[in-house]
Coordinates of C-alpha atoms in Angstrom, one line a residue:
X1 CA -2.6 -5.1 4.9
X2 CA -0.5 -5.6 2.1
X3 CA -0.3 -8.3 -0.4
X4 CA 2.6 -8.6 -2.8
X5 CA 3.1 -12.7 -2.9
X6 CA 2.4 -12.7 -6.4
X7 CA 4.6 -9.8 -7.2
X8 CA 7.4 -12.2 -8.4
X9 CA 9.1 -9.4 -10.2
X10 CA 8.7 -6.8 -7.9
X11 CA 12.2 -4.9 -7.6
X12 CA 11.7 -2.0 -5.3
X13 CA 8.7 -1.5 -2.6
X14 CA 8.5 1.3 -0.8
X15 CA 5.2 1.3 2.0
X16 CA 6.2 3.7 4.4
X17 CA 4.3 6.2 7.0
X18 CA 0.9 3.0 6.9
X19 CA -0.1 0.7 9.4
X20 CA 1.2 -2.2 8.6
X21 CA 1.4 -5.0 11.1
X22 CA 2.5 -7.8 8.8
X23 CA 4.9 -8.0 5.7
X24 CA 5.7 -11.0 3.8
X25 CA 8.0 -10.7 1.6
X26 CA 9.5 -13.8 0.9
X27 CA 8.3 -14.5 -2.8
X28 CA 9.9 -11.5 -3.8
X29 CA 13.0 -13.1 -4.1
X30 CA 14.1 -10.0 -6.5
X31 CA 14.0 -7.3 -4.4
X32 CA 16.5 -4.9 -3.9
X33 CA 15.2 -1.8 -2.5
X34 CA 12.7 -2.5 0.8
X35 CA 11.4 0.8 2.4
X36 CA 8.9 -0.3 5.2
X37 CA 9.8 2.5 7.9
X38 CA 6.9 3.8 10.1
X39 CA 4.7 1.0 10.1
X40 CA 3.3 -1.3 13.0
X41 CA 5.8 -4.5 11.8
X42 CA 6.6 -6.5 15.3
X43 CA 8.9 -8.9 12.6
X44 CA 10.4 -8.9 9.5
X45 CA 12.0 -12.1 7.6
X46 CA 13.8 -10.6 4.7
X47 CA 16.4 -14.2 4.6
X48 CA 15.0 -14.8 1.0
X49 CA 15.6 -12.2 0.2
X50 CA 19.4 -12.2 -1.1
X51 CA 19.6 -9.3 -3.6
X52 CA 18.8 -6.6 -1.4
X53 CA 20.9 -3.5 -1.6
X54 CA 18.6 -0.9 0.8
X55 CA 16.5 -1.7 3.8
X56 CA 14.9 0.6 5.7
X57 CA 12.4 -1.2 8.5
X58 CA 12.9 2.0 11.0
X59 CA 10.1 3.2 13.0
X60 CA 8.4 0.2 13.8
X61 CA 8.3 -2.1 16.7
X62 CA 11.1 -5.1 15.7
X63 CA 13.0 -6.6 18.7
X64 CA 15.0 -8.3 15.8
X65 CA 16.1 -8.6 12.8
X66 CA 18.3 -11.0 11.0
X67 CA 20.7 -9.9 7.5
X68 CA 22.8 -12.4 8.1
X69 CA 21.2 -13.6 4.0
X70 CA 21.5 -9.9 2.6
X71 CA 25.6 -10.0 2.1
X72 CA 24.3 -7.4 -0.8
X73 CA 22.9 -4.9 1.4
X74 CA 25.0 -1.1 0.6
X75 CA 22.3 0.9 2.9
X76 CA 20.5 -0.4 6.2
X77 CA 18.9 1.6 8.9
X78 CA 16.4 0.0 11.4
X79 CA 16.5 2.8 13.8
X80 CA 13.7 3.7 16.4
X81 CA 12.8 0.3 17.1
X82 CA 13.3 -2.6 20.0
X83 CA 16.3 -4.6 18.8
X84 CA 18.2 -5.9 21.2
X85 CA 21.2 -7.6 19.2
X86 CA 22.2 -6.9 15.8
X87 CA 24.7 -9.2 13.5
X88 CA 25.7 -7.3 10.6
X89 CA 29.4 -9.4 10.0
X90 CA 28.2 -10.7 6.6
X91 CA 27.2 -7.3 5.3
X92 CA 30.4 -6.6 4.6
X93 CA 29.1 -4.3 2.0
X94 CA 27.3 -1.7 3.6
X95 CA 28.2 2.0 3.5
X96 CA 25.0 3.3 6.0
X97 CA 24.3 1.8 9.4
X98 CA 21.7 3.6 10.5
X99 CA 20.6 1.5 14.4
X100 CA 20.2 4.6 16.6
X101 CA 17.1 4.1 19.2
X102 CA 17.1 0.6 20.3
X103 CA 18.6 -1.5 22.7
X104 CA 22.0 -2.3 21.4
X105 CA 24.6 -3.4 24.0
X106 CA 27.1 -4.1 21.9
X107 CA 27.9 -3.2 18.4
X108 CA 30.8 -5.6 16.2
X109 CA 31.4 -3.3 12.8
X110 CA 34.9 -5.0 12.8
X111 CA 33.8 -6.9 8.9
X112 CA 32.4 -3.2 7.9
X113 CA 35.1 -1.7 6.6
X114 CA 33.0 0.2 3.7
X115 CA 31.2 1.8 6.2
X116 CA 31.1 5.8 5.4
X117 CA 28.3 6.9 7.8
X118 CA 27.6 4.9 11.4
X119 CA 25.0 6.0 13.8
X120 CA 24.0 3.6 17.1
X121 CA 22.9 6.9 19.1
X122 CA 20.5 6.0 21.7
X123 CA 21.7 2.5 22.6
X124 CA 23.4 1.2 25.8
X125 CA 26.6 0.7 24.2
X126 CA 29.7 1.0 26.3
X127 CA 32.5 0.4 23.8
X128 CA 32.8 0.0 20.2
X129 CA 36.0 -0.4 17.9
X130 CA 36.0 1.7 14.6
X131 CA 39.7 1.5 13.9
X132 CA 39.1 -0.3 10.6
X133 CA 37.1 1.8 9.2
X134 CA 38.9 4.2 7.4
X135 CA 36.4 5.6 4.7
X136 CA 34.0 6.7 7.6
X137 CA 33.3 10.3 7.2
X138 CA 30.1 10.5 9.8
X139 CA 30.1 9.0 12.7
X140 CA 27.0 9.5 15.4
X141 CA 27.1 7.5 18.8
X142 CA 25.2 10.2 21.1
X143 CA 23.4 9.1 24.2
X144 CA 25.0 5.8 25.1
X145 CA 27.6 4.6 27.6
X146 CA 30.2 4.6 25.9
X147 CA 33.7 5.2 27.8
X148 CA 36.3 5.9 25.3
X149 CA 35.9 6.5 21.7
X150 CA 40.0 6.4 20.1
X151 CA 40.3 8.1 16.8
X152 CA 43.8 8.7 17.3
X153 CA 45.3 6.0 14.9
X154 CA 44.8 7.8 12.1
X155 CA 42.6 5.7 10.1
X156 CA 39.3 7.7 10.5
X157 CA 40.8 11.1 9.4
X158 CA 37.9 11.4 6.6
X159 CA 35.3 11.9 9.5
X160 CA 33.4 15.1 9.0
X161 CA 30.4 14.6 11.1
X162 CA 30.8 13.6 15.1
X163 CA 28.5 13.5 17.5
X164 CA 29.2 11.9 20.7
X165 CA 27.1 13.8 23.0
X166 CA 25.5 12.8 25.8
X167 CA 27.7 9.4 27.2
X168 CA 28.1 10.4 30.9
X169 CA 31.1 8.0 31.5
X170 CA 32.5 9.6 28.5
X171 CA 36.6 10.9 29.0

C-alpha cells in the first residue's frame, strides 16, 4: 500500500519494483512525473491528473488505460502489460511511446507527430502508418503481424534504430 492523498504538492513519485495493487492518485493534481512500473496495479486513473509530462505504469497487469486528460504527457511507456486498446490522439506531445507486450490490434500515431522513439513490439498489430512522423529516429515494431511497413516517402530518413523482426506476413 501506498498513501499519498494528502500529498497535495507532490510533483514527482517514483514507486517502482513494490507490490502495489492499488494507486490513487487523484489528489495529486500536480504531478508531473509518475513512475509506477513493476507493480501489481490491475488499474490506473491518472484523468486528474493534467500536468503530467512522464508516465511509466509498465510491468504491471493493466488491461487499460486512459490519457485521453494528459495532452502534456512528452514520455509514456506502459509496456508489458494487458491493454487491449490504446488512444493516445490527444497526446499530441509525446516524443516516447513505449506499448510493446500487450495486446494492441491496432495502433493510430497519425496526431503524434513529435514522436522520436515508437516501440509496439509484441502486439498483434497488422498495419500502422508512420508517414507523419518525421522526427522519428527509433522505430521498434518486432513480433507482430504486420504486413507492410513503407518508409519510402522520405519523411522518416532520421530513423537510426529499426527493428522489425519477427512479423511472419512481413514483405
Amino acid at each position: 500500500e501506498l498513501d499519498i492523498s494528502q500529498n497535495f504538492a507532490l510533483r514527482e513519485l517514483n514507486c517502482r519494483y513494490n507490490q502495489i495493487s492499488s494507486l490513487d492518485v487523484s489528489q495529486n493534481t500536480g504531478l508531473t512525473s509518475l513512475v509506477c512500473n513493476d507493480n501489481v496495479l490491475t488499474s490506473l486513473d491518472v484523468s486528474n491528473n493534467t500536468s503530467l509530462e512522464h508516465l511509466g505504469c509498465e510491468d504491471n497487469e493493466l488491461t487499460s488505460i486512459d490519457v485521453s486528460n494528459n495532452t502534456a504527457l512528452i514520455y509514456f511507456i506502459c509496456g508489458d502489460n494487458q491493454i487491449s486498446s490504446l488512444d493516445v490522439s490527444n497526446n499530441t506531445a509525446l516524443t516516447y511511446l513505449g506499448c510493446h507486450a500487450n495486446l494492441l490490434t491496432e495502433l493510430d500515431i497519425s496526431n503524434n507527430s513529435a514522436l522520436t522513439v515508437l516501440s509496439f513490439g509484441e502486439n498483434q498489430i497488422t498495419a500502422i502508418d508512420v508517414s507523419n512522423l518525421n522526427s522519428l529516429t527509433e522505430f521498434r515494431c518486432y513480433d507482430n503481424y504486420l504486413t507492410c511497413v513503407n518508409l519510402k516517402n522520405g519523411n522518416n530518413t532520421n530513423i537510426t534504430s529499426f527493428n522489425a523482426t519477427g512479423n511472419p506476413n512481413l514483405n
